[in-house]
Short mmCIF file of C-alpha atoms in Angstrom, two decimals:
data_model
loop_
_atom_site.label_atom_id
_atom_site.label_comp_id
_atom_site.label_asym_id
_atom_site.label_seq_id
_atom_site.Cartn_x
_atom_site.Cartn_y
_atom_site.Cartn_z
CA MET S 1 98.11 -62.22 -105.19
CA SER S 2 101.52 -62.33 -103.50
CA GLY S 3 104.51 -60.59 -104.08
CA PRO S 4 106.48 -57.39 -102.88
CA ASN S 5 103.59 -55.07 -103.13
CA GLU S 6 101.29 -56.87 -101.30
CA ASP S 7 103.99 -57.32 -98.47
CA LYS S 8 104.14 -53.67 -98.69
CA ASN S 9 99.83 -53.12 -98.65
CA THR S 10 99.39 -55.11 -95.63
CA GLN S 11 102.60 -53.75 -93.61
CA LEU S 12 100.65 -50.21 -94.60
CA SER S 13 97.89 -51.40 -93.58
CA SER S 14 98.86 -52.34 -90.31
CA HIS S 15 100.70 -49.58 -89.72
CA PHE S 16 97.67 -47.20 -90.23
CA PHE S 17 95.42 -49.73 -87.95
CA GLY S 18 98.02 -49.30 -85.22
CA ASP S 19 97.54 -45.56 -85.73
CA LEU S 20 94.05 -45.72 -85.31
CA LEU S 21 93.98 -48.15 -82.30
CA ASP S 22 96.58 -45.55 -80.40
CA SER S 23 94.49 -42.87 -81.28
CA ILE S 24 91.23 -44.37 -79.60
CA ILE S 25 93.30 -45.64 -76.77
CA VAL S 26 94.61 -42.45 -75.98
CA ASP S 27 90.95 -40.94 -76.49
CA VAL S 28 89.85 -43.58 -73.66
CA ALA S 29 92.64 -42.99 -71.39
CA SER S 30 91.86 -38.84 -72.08
CA GLU S 31 88.08 -39.69 -71.01
CA CYS S 32 88.92 -41.57 -67.83
CA HIS S 33 91.01 -38.98 -66.23
CA ARG S 34 88.29 -36.54 -67.07
CA ILE S 35 85.83 -38.42 -65.36
CA ALA S 36 88.31 -39.13 -62.40
CA LYS S 37 89.41 -35.83 -62.36
CA LEU S 38 85.95 -34.09 -61.98
CA GLY S 39 84.85 -36.79 -59.78
CA LEU S 40 81.71 -38.16 -62.07
CA ASP S 41 82.25 -41.75 -61.10
CA ARG S 42 79.76 -42.01 -58.85
CA ASN S 43 80.78 -45.85 -57.48
CA LEU S 44 84.17 -44.24 -56.76
CA GLU S 45 82.93 -41.33 -54.96
CA GLU S 46 80.81 -43.57 -52.87
CA GLU S 47 83.88 -46.39 -51.94
CA GLU S 48 86.16 -43.26 -51.09
CA GLU S 49 83.24 -41.95 -48.77
CA GLU S 50 83.06 -45.74 -47.26
CA MET S 51 86.92 -46.06 -46.88
CA ARG S 52 87.28 -42.50 -45.38
CA LEU S 53 84.40 -43.24 -42.49
CA SER S 54 85.63 -46.78 -41.97
CA VAL S 55 89.18 -45.15 -41.16
CA GLN S 56 87.61 -43.08 -39.02
CA ALA S 57 85.31 -45.88 -37.40
CA ARG S 58 88.80 -47.67 -36.65
CA ALA S 59 90.51 -44.68 -35.52
CA ARG S 60 87.45 -44.62 -32.89
CA VAL S 61 87.46 -48.08 -31.67
CA ALA S 62 91.31 -48.00 -31.18
CA ASP S 63 90.96 -45.04 -29.44
CA PRO S 64 91.76 -45.86 -25.24
CA SER S 65 89.53 -43.35 -24.73
CA ASN S 66 86.86 -44.98 -26.02
CA SER S 67 86.73 -48.17 -23.57
CA SER S 68 84.85 -46.41 -21.42
CA GLU S 69 81.69 -47.09 -23.26
CA THR S 70 79.90 -49.65 -21.11
CA ASN S 71 79.71 -47.08 -18.33
CA THR S 72 78.24 -44.64 -19.91
CA LYS S 73 74.28 -44.96 -20.99
CA TYR S 74 74.94 -43.33 -24.47
CA VAL S 75 76.65 -45.65 -26.38
CA VAL S 76 75.63 -44.91 -30.04
CA ASP S 77 75.25 -47.72 -32.62
CA ILE S 78 76.50 -47.61 -36.12
CA PHE S 79 73.31 -46.14 -37.20
CA GLY S 80 73.32 -43.46 -34.90
CA GLN S 81 70.93 -44.98 -32.58
CA THR S 82 70.80 -45.18 -28.80
CA HIS S 83 69.65 -47.92 -27.08
CA PRO S 84 68.73 -48.64 -22.97
CA SER S 85 70.89 -51.37 -21.61
CA ILE S 86 68.12 -52.91 -20.97
CA ALA S 87 65.82 -53.80 -23.62
CA THR S 88 62.17 -52.46 -23.20
CA GLU S 89 60.57 -54.01 -25.93
CA ILE S 90 56.88 -55.68 -24.49
CA PHE S 91 56.20 -58.93 -25.20
CA GLU S 92 53.77 -62.09 -24.29
CA CYS S 93 55.30 -64.75 -22.18
CA MET S 94 54.50 -68.17 -24.43
CA ASN S 95 54.28 -69.82 -21.06
CA CYS S 96 52.60 -68.13 -18.51
CA GLY S 97 51.00 -65.49 -20.94
CA ARG S 98 52.60 -62.58 -18.89
CA SER S 99 53.76 -59.26 -20.92
CA ILE S 100 57.32 -58.88 -19.97
CA ALA S 101 59.83 -56.36 -21.40
CA ALA S 102 62.52 -58.27 -23.52
CA GLY S 103 65.47 -57.66 -20.89
CA ARG S 104 64.10 -59.05 -18.26
CA PHE S 105 62.41 -61.62 -20.16
CA ALA S 106 65.48 -64.18 -19.53
CA PRO S 107 65.38 -64.11 -15.75
CA HIS S 108 61.48 -64.63 -16.02
CA LEU S 109 61.79 -67.41 -18.11
CA GLU S 110 64.01 -69.38 -15.79
CA LYS S 111 61.78 -69.01 -12.74
CA CYS S 112 58.40 -69.33 -15.26
CA MET S 113 59.70 -72.56 -16.84
CA GLY S 114 62.82 -73.99 -15.01
CA LYS S 115 61.81 -74.42 -11.47
CA GLY S 116 59.22 -76.62 -10.96
CA ARG S 117 57.65 -76.04 -7.84
CA LYS S 118 57.31 -72.35 -8.74
CA ALA S 119 56.38 -73.05 -12.15
CA ARG S 120 53.43 -70.82 -13.13
CA LEU S 121 50.42 -72.62 -14.54
CA LYS S 122 49.65 -72.06 -18.20
CA MET G 1 119.94 -41.46 -87.80
CA LYS G 2 121.63 -38.09 -89.86
CA HIS G 3 121.20 -35.51 -87.33
CA SER G 4 121.61 -34.97 -83.75
CA VAL G 5 118.27 -35.38 -81.82
CA ASN G 6 119.23 -32.38 -79.63
CA ARG G 7 119.81 -29.95 -82.63
CA PRO G 8 116.73 -27.38 -82.39
CA PRO G 9 114.71 -27.38 -85.40
CA THR G 10 115.62 -24.58 -87.81
CA PRO G 11 113.54 -23.31 -90.58
CA ASP G 12 115.59 -24.51 -93.02
CA ALA G 13 115.66 -28.28 -91.41
CA ALA G 14 113.46 -29.67 -93.86
CA GLU G 15 115.47 -28.69 -96.75
CA ASP G 16 118.53 -29.70 -95.61
CA GLN G 17 117.38 -33.35 -95.35
CA GLY G 18 116.15 -33.13 -98.89
CA LYS G 19 113.86 -36.03 -98.15
CA GLU G 20 110.78 -36.96 -100.25
CA PRO G 21 107.97 -37.27 -98.31
CA THR G 22 107.59 -41.18 -97.31
CA LEU G 23 104.76 -43.40 -98.81
CA GLN G 24 103.22 -43.46 -95.88
CA GLU G 25 103.05 -40.08 -95.18
CA ILE G 26 101.38 -39.33 -98.59
CA ILE G 27 99.17 -42.17 -98.16
CA ASN G 28 98.58 -40.35 -94.79
CA VAL G 29 97.60 -37.17 -96.42
CA LYS G 30 94.97 -38.63 -98.89
CA LEU G 31 93.37 -40.86 -95.77
CA ILE G 32 92.95 -37.45 -93.79
CA GLU G 33 91.80 -35.35 -96.95
CA SER G 34 89.74 -37.85 -98.25
CA GLY G 35 87.83 -37.89 -95.09
CA GLU G 36 88.37 -41.99 -95.04
CA LYS G 37 90.57 -41.61 -91.73
CA GLU G 38 88.07 -40.12 -89.83
CA ARG G 39 85.31 -42.63 -90.99
CA LEU G 40 87.82 -45.51 -90.19
CA MET G 41 87.77 -44.04 -86.59
CA GLU G 42 84.47 -43.64 -85.99
CA LEU G 43 83.98 -47.33 -87.45
CA LEU G 44 86.91 -48.70 -85.17
CA ARG G 45 85.47 -46.72 -82.29
CA GLU G 46 81.67 -48.43 -82.44
CA ARG G 47 83.52 -51.82 -82.87
CA LEU G 48 85.65 -51.43 -79.91
CA ILE G 49 82.63 -50.53 -77.94
CA ASP G 50 80.29 -52.81 -79.02
CA CYS G 51 82.43 -55.94 -77.96
CA GLY G 52 83.27 -54.50 -74.86
CA TRP G 53 86.68 -53.04 -75.18
CA LYS G 54 86.17 -49.83 -74.52
CA ASP G 55 84.49 -51.17 -71.09
CA GLU G 56 87.50 -53.51 -70.43
CA MET G 57 89.83 -50.25 -70.89
CA LYS G 58 87.93 -48.10 -68.44
CA ALA G 59 87.33 -50.58 -65.78
CA LEU G 60 91.20 -50.73 -66.11
CA CYS G 61 91.72 -46.79 -65.78
CA ARG G 62 88.97 -47.07 -62.41
CA ALA G 63 90.72 -49.65 -60.97
CA HIS G 64 94.39 -47.63 -61.43
CA VAL G 65 92.65 -44.79 -60.44
CA LYS G 66 91.02 -46.11 -57.31
CA LYS G 67 94.58 -47.64 -56.35
CA LYS G 68 96.35 -44.51 -56.72
CA GLY G 69 93.97 -41.62 -55.68
CA ARG G 70 92.08 -39.68 -58.18
CA ASN G 71 94.35 -36.70 -58.17
CA ASN G 72 97.26 -38.84 -58.46
CA VAL G 73 96.30 -39.94 -61.80
CA THR G 74 97.61 -38.32 -65.41
CA VAL G 75 96.55 -39.23 -68.77
CA ASP G 76 100.11 -40.44 -69.06
CA ASP G 77 99.80 -43.10 -66.79
CA LEU G 78 96.44 -43.85 -68.08
CA VAL G 79 97.56 -44.06 -71.44
CA HIS G 80 100.86 -46.61 -70.73
CA LEU G 81 98.68 -48.47 -68.45
CA ILE G 82 95.70 -49.55 -71.26
CA THR G 83 98.01 -49.60 -74.39
CA PRO G 84 99.75 -52.95 -73.88
CA LYS G 85 96.26 -54.78 -73.17
CA GLY G 86 94.35 -52.35 -75.38
CA ARG G 87 96.26 -53.49 -78.39
CA ALA G 88 96.62 -57.14 -77.50
CA SER G 89 92.64 -57.44 -76.98
CA VAL G 90 91.20 -56.36 -79.86
CA PRO G 91 88.63 -58.73 -81.29
CA ASP G 92 90.26 -60.29 -84.58
CA SER G 93 87.09 -59.93 -86.47
CA VAL G 94 87.16 -56.33 -85.57
CA LYS G 95 90.84 -55.78 -86.58
CA ALA G 96 90.26 -58.22 -89.87
CA GLU G 97 87.52 -55.87 -90.63
CA LEU G 98 89.80 -52.56 -90.36
CA LEU G 99 92.62 -53.99 -92.09
CA GLN G 100 90.31 -55.16 -94.68
CA ARG G 101 88.96 -51.16 -95.26
CA ILE G 102 92.39 -50.03 -95.31
CA ARG G 103 93.68 -52.21 -97.53
CA THR G 104 91.08 -51.34 -100.24
CA PHE G 105 91.50 -47.78 -99.75
CA LEU G 106 95.31 -48.25 -100.61
CA MET G 107 94.33 -50.39 -103.51
CA SER G 108 92.21 -47.39 -104.51
CA ALA G 109 94.58 -44.67 -104.03
CA ALA G 110 96.98 -46.98 -105.64
CA LEU G 111 99.84 -44.64 -106.96
#
């Protein structure tokens, strides 16, 4: 079935299809715009927040007045926790069985294992 | 162009033109009055959601909003952003289905 009417029909159909599609495109754009403006996109919110915080953190790191961190006792990590400069967790030395503070473990192990004469027996 | 585009529309403008409504306009009215346009729109909307087209468009919008900042984006921006991709990425089967229905309507509304 071909002829001028058929072509006309095809042309008209395409036109109306385009019409419908354009309307739907505007609807989608409008919906996305609304979500953006009302801040309803949770992920976007979280990402924005992270961006803000990382910019802040970067500024703090770059700030020269922060370089005295090693001198102060009250350094704060990314979770907001402070740590004593010598780790205080206590555990058992696997060589001599003594209870040792984690921060003192390396020097202890040196003495405990390293120097034959003074090495402690298990 | 018969008339200057800058000429303000006057109440007599239509009569001055003496133009008959185009076939397109007549059909458009029939589509709307019969409710078929609405049905076709809903059908297309549903198909475009099912095939993920809408999600793709939303992702494009979201990326743009993230880049520009959500207070610097207008509806117009988004429309211009997704129109080319939107028109090009309609699945053939969806397009065919809709075109078929429209063609059917045109033939039934035979003038």
